[in-house]
PDB file of C-alpha atoms in Angstrom:
ATOM      1  CA  MET A   1     -56.039  94.508 -54.180  1.00 72.00           C
ATOM      2  CA  ARG A   2     -57.714  93.308 -51.049  1.00 73.00           C
ATOM      3  CA  LEU A   3     -60.786  95.299 -51.836  1.00 74.00           C
ATOM      4  CA  LEU A   4     -60.975  93.817 -55.315  1.00 74.00           C
ATOM      5  CA  THR A   5     -60.813  90.217 -54.068  1.00 79.00           C
ATOM      6  CA  GLN A   6     -63.466  90.948 -51.455  1.00 78.00           C
ATOM      7  CA  GLN A   7     -65.774  92.417 -54.093  1.00 77.00           C
ATOM      8  CA  LEU A   8     -65.235  89.350 -56.283  1.00 74.00           C
ATOM      9  CA  LYS A   9     -66.102  87.095 -53.366  1.00 75.00           C
ATOM     10  CA  THR A  10     -69.362  88.917 -52.716  1.00 73.00           C
ATOM     11  CA  ILE A  11     -70.311  88.786 -56.396  1.00 71.00           C
ATOM     12  CA  VAL A  12     -69.568  85.065 -56.582  1.00 66.00           C
ATOM     13  CA  VAL A  13     -71.449  84.356 -53.365  1.00 64.00           C
ATOM     14  CA  ARG A  14     -74.502  86.325 -54.506  1.00 65.00           C
ATOM     15  CA  ARG A  15     -74.530  84.694 -57.907  1.00 63.00           C
ATOM     16  CA  PHE A  16     -73.950  81.053 -56.948  1.00 62.00           C
ATOM     17  CA  ALA A  17     -75.063  80.934 -53.321  1.00 61.00           C
ATOM     18  CA  SER A  18     -78.657  81.895 -54.033  1.00 65.00           C
ATOM     19  CA  ARG A  19     -81.354  79.373 -53.339  1.00 68.00           C
ATOM     20  CA  THR A  20     -81.184  76.057 -55.188  1.00 72.00           C
ATOM     21  CA  PRO A  21     -83.570  75.938 -58.114  1.00 70.00           C
ATOM     22  CA  ARG A  22     -86.724  73.879 -57.849  1.00 76.00           C
ATOM     23  CA  PHE A  23     -87.114  70.869 -60.152  1.00 78.00           C
ATOM     24  CA  SER A  24     -90.248  72.372 -61.664  1.00 73.00           C
ATOM     25  CA  GLU A  25     -88.155  75.344 -62.770  1.00 70.00           C
ATOM     26  CA  SER A  26     -85.514  73.211 -64.475  1.00 71.00           C
ATOM     27  CA  THR A  27     -85.518  72.200 -68.124  1.00 67.00           C
ATOM     28  CA  ALA A  28     -85.860  68.527 -67.188  1.00 72.00           C
ATOM     29  CA  TYR A  29     -89.339  69.136 -65.784  1.00 71.00           C
ATOM     30  CA  PHE A  30     -92.224  68.349 -68.121  1.00 66.00           C
ATOM     31  CA  GLY A  31     -95.222  68.428 -65.841  1.00 66.00           C
ATOM     32  CA  LYS A  32     -98.957  68.990 -66.219  1.00 63.00           C
ATOM     33  CA  ASP A  33     -98.615  72.745 -66.173  1.00 65.00           C
ATOM     34  CA  LYS A  34     -96.255  72.635 -69.190  1.00 62.00           C
ATOM     35  CA  MET A  35     -98.459  70.414 -71.343  1.00 60.00           C
ATOM     36  CA  GLY A  36    -100.269  73.150 -73.254  1.00 58.00           C
ATOM     37  CA  PRO A  37    -103.907  73.630 -74.093  1.00 58.00           C
ATOM     38  CA  ASN A  38    -106.315  70.929 -75.327  1.00 55.00           C
ATOM     39  CA  ARG A  39    -104.198  68.016 -74.119  1.00 54.00           C
ATOM     40  CA  GLY A  40    -106.405  66.916 -71.245  1.00 56.00           C
ATOM     41  CA  ASP A  41    -104.835  64.683 -68.603  1.00 55.00           C
ATOM     42  CA  ARG A  42    -102.694  62.879 -71.125  1.00 56.00           C
ATOM     43  CA  ARG A  43     -99.015  62.659 -70.146  1.00 54.00           C
ATOM     44  CA  VAL A  44     -96.674  63.884 -72.824  1.00 55.00           C
ATOM     45  CA  THR A  45     -92.974  63.198 -72.713  1.00 58.00           C
ATOM     46  CA  PRO A  46     -90.523  65.481 -74.428  1.00 59.00           C
ATOM     47  CA  GLY A  47     -88.910  62.692 -76.464  1.00 59.00           C
ATOM     48  CA  ALA A  48     -86.357  63.438 -79.135  1.00 61.00           C
ATOM     49  CA  LYS A  49     -87.452  64.468 -82.570  1.00 67.00           C
ATOM     50  CA  PHE A  50     -87.287  61.613 -85.077  1.00 69.00           C
ATOM     51  CA  GLU A  51     -84.690  62.357 -87.695  1.00 71.00           C
ATOM     52  CA  PRO A  52     -84.745  59.668 -90.371  1.00 76.00           C
ATOM     53  CA  ASP A  53     -81.423  58.485 -91.678  1.00 81.00           C
ATOM     54  CA  TYR A  54     -80.458  56.500 -94.742  1.00 82.00           C
ATOM     55  CA  TYR A  55     -80.708  53.117 -93.015  1.00 84.00           C
ATOM     56  CA  SER A  56     -84.355  53.640 -92.037  1.00 83.00           C
ATOM     57  CA  SER A  57     -85.450  54.748 -95.509  1.00 86.00           C
ATOM     58  CA  SER A  58     -87.420  52.641 -97.955  1.00 88.00           C
ATOM     59  CA  SER A  59     -84.670  52.820-100.574  1.00 89.00           C
ATOM     60  CA  TRP A  60     -82.234  51.173 -98.134  1.00 90.00           C
ATOM     61  CA  GLY A  61     -84.802  48.456 -97.363  1.00 91.00           C
ATOM     62  CA  PHE A  62     -85.292  47.791-101.069  1.00 94.00           C
ATOM     63  CA  LYS A  63     -81.528  47.608-101.685  1.00 95.00           C
ATOM     64  CA  LYS A  64     -81.160  45.230 -98.747  1.00 95.00           C
ATOM     65  CA  PHE A  65     -83.940  43.041-100.168  1.00 96.00           C
ATOM     66  CA  LEU A  66     -82.252  42.990-103.596  1.00 96.00           C
ATOM     67  CA  SER A  67     -78.926  42.096-101.983  1.00 96.00           C
ATOM     68  CA  VAL A  68     -80.449  39.129-100.140  1.00 96.00           C
ATOM     69  CA  LEU A  69     -82.294  38.025-103.263  1.00 96.00           C
ATOM     70  CA  GLY A  70     -79.111  38.254-105.352  1.00 96.00           C
ATOM     71  CA  SER A  71     -77.101  36.306-102.778  1.00 96.00           C
ATOM     72  CA  LEU A  72     -79.673  33.529-102.656  1.00 94.00           C
ATOM     73  CA  GLY A  73     -79.764  33.494-106.455  1.00 92.00           C
ATOM     74  CA  ALA A  74     -75.988  33.094-106.597  1.00 90.00           C
ATOM     75  CA  VAL A  75     -76.081  30.193-104.120  1.00 89.00           C
ATOM     76  CA  VAL A  76     -78.881  28.453-106.033  1.00 87.00           C
ATOM     77  CA  ALA A  77     -77.090  28.992-109.352  1.00 84.00           C
ATOM     78  CA  TYR A  78     -73.795  27.656-108.003  1.00 82.00           C
ATOM     79  CA  PHE A  79     -75.113  24.557-106.286  1.00 81.00           C
ATOM     80  CA  GLY A  80     -78.121  23.884-108.502  1.00 77.00           C
ATOM     81  CA  PHE A  81     -77.027  24.798-111.981  1.00 72.00           C
ATOM     82  CA  LEU A  82     -73.251  24.865-112.033  1.00 69.00           C
ATOM     83  CA  SER A  83     -72.656  21.663-110.077  1.00 62.00           C
ATOM     84  CA  GLU A  84     -71.940  18.466-111.905  1.00 56.00           C
ATOM     85  CA  THR A  85     -75.377  16.961-112.400  1.00 53.00           C
ATOM     86  CA  ASP A  86     -77.213  15.334-115.278  1.00 47.00           C
ATOM     87  CA  ARG A  87     -77.512  18.056-117.906  1.00 46.00           C
ATOM     88  CA  SER A  88     -79.210  16.028-120.602  1.00 47.00           C
ATOM     89  CA  PHE A  89     -81.881  18.715-120.946  1.00 45.00           C
ATOM     90  CA  LEU A  90     -79.174  21.140-122.158  1.00 42.00           C
ATOM     91  CA  VAL A  91     -77.692  18.843-124.821  1.00 43.00           C
ATOM     92  CA  ASN A  92     -78.620  19.145-128.497  1.00 41.00           C
ATOM     93  CA  GLU A  93     -78.567  16.156-130.786  1.00 40.00           C
ATOM     94  CA  LEU A  94     -75.190  17.180-132.215  1.00 41.00           C
ATOM     95  CA  GLU A  95     -73.342  18.935-129.427  1.00 43.00           C
ATOM     96  CA  MET A  96     -73.701  20.591-126.057  1.00 43.00           C
ATOM     97  CA  THR A  97     -74.971  24.142-125.998  1.00 41.00           C
ATOM     98  CA  PRO A  98     -72.549  26.960-125.149  1.00 43.00           C
ATOM     99  CA  LEU A  99     -74.510  27.497-121.935  1.00 41.00           C
ATOM    100  CA  CYS A 100     -73.667  23.977-120.761  1.00 42.00           C
ATOM    101  CA  GLN A 101     -70.031  24.365-121.781  1.00 44.00           C
ATOM    102  CA  ALA A 102     -69.759  27.598-119.855  1.00 45.00           C
ATOM    103  CA  SER A 103     -71.332  26.063-116.761  1.00 49.00           C
ATOM    104  CA  GLU A 104     -68.723  23.311-116.393  1.00 61.00           C
ATOM    105  CA  ARG A 105     -66.665  23.706-113.268  1.00 60.00           C
ATOM    106  CA  GLU A 106     -63.668  21.790-112.040  1.00 66.00           C
ATOM    107  CA  PRO A 107     -64.217  19.388-109.163  1.00 67.00           C
ATOM    108  CA  SER A 108     -62.762  20.737-105.952  1.00 73.00           C
ATOM    109  CA  ASP A 109     -60.984  18.938-103.123  1.00 75.00           C
ATOM    110  CA  LEU A 110     -64.192  19.111-101.134  1.00 76.00           C
ATOM    111  CA  ASP A 111     -66.027  17.224-103.900  1.00 75.00           C
ATOM    112  CA  LYS A 112     -63.358  14.509-103.784  1.00 77.00           C
ATOM    113  CA  ILE A 113     -63.653  14.196-100.007  1.00 77.00           C
ATOM    114  CA  LEU A 114     -67.445  14.047-100.098  1.00 77.00           C
ATOM    115  CA  ASP A 115     -67.425  11.450-102.888  1.00 79.00           C
ATOM    116  CA  THR A 116     -64.924   9.180-101.112  1.00 81.00           C
ATOM    117  CA  PRO A 117     -66.527   6.274 -99.208  1.00 82.00           C
ATOM    118  CA  ALA A 118     -66.493   6.663 -95.429  1.00 81.00           C
ATOM    119  CA  HIS A 119     -64.493   3.495 -94.742  1.00 82.00           C
ATOM    120  CA  ILE A 120     -61.599   4.785 -96.855  1.00 86.00           C
ATOM    121  CA  LEU A 121     -61.649   8.194 -95.177  1.00 86.00           C
ATOM    122  CA  THR A 122     -61.596   6.758 -91.660  1.00 86.00           C
ATOM    123  CA  ALA A 123     -58.895   4.205 -92.479  1.00 88.00           C
ATOM    124  CA  ASN A 124     -56.646   6.781 -94.158  1.00 89.00           C
ATOM    125  CA  LEU A 125     -57.060   9.178 -91.258  1.00 90.00           C
ATOM    126  CA  GLU A 126     -56.180   6.482 -88.733  1.00 91.00           C
ATOM    127  CA  ARG A 127     -53.150   5.413 -90.806  1.00 91.00           C
ATOM    128  CA  ARG A 128     -51.842   8.966 -90.969  1.00 92.00           C
ATOM    129  CA  MET A 129     -52.267   9.467 -87.220  1.00 93.00           C
ATOM    130  CA  LEU A 130     -50.467   6.187 -86.457  1.00 92.00           C
ATOM    131  CA  ARG A 131     -47.594   6.989 -88.853  1.00 93.00           C
ATOM    132  CA  GLU A 132     -47.104  10.387 -87.215  1.00 94.00           C
ATOM    133  CA  GLU A 133     -47.119   8.782 -83.779  1.00 94.00           C
ATOM    134  CA  ILE A 134     -44.593   6.140 -84.905  1.00 93.00           C
ATOM    135  CA  GLU A 135     -42.286   8.911 -86.175  1.00 95.00           C
ATOM    136  CA  ARG A 136     -42.523  10.757 -82.856  1.00 94.00           C
ATOM    137  CA  GLU A 137     -41.780   7.582 -80.894  1.00 92.00           C
ATOM    138  CA  ARG A 138     -38.783   6.735 -83.122  1.00 94.00           C
ATOM    139  CA  LYS A 139     -37.356  10.224 -82.614  1.00 94.00           C
ATOM    140  CA  ALA A 140     -37.778   9.785 -78.863  1.00 93.00           C
ATOM    141  CA  GLY A 141     -36.039   6.367 -79.053  1.00 92.00           C
ATOM    142  CA  ARG A 142     -38.987   4.329 -77.768  1.00 92.00           C
ATOM    143  CA  ASP A 143     -40.342   0.948 -78.902  1.00 91.00           C
ATOM    144  CA  THR A 144     -42.823   1.209 -81.808  1.00 89.00           C
ATOM    145  CA  SER A 145     -43.801  -2.452 -82.235  1.00 91.00           C
ATOM    146  CA  LEU A 146     -47.258  -1.935 -80.693  1.00 92.00           C
ATOM    147  CA  LEU A 147     -47.980   1.043 -82.944  1.00 91.00           C
ATOM    148  CA  GLU A 148     -46.820  -0.894 -86.020  1.00 92.00           C
ATOM    149  CA  ALA A 149     -49.177  -3.736 -85.072  1.00 92.00           C
ATOM    150  CA  LYS A 150     -52.013  -1.205 -84.782  1.00 92.00           C
ATOM    151  CA  LEU A 151     -51.081   0.122 -88.222  1.00 90.00           C
ATOM    152  CA  GLU A 152     -51.360  -3.390 -89.714  1.00 91.00           C
ATOM    153  CA  TYR A 153     -54.702  -3.864 -87.942  1.00 92.00           C
ATOM    154  CA  VAL A 154     -56.114  -0.799 -89.742  1.00 90.00           C
ATOM    155  CA  ASP A 155     -56.384  -2.857 -92.969  1.00 87.00           C
ATOM    156  CA  VAL A 156     -58.584  -5.399 -91.170  1.00 89.00           C
ATOM    157  CA  LYS A 157     -60.715  -2.608 -89.723  1.00 89.00           C
ATOM    158  CA  GLU A 158     -61.055  -1.021 -93.165  1.00 88.00           C
ATOM    159  CA  ALA A 159     -62.380  -4.268 -94.664  1.00 87.00           C
ATOM    160  CA  ALA A 160     -64.858  -4.641 -91.784  1.00 88.00           C
ATOM    161  CA  LEU A 161     -66.051  -1.047 -92.174  1.00 85.00           C
ATOM    162  CA  LYS A 162     -66.448  -1.561 -95.926  1.00 86.00           C
ATOM    163  CA  LEU A 163     -68.732  -4.526 -95.325  1.00 88.00           C
ATOM    164  CA  GLN A 164     -70.675  -2.589 -92.707  1.00 86.00           C
ATOM    165  CA  PHE A 165     -71.220   0.427 -95.006  1.00 81.00           C
ATOM    166  CA  GLU A 166     -72.233  -1.824 -97.915  1.00 83.00           C
ATOM    167  CA  LYS A 167     -74.874  -3.472 -95.721  1.00 83.00           C
ATOM    168  CA  THR A 168     -76.311  -0.125 -94.660  1.00 81.00           C
ATOM    169  CA  LYS A 169     -76.515   1.100 -98.278  1.00 76.00           C
ATOM    170  CA  LYS A 170     -78.651  -1.861 -99.331  1.00 69.00           C
TER     171      LYS A 170
END
């Protein structure tokens, strides 16, 4: 047994304890002597081989272009054609065309908000905030007379804002 372990040690030492390999002998080396004939002094690196995949192909680029074009078309159709605008060019003398009837869409909440004058929006928002604060103060058992006075003052502010917005529109 002892002899066997000693023989294994000598084999391992001979195999792995030999001199360290030089860099020029390793596979990472790509020096002038490995460049091959007719290359001159030009440095050549061993870069990886290009393997094209689906996402670098021309068919993928074309599909991506069509996707962008279709998305933009949908946005233009929705906001330009399907929105509620003057469609007198689509109306016959007797009735609206089926194309115009099909393009009608219901107004959304966002349309209502955007069509509401700014003085009404700001006043309603301030009223709601003050009412919520009054409720919190009442639940806490505190005095709410100042907040109620502010709530009454919102009507005055709304009238002033209405005049201000009417002046800026003119």
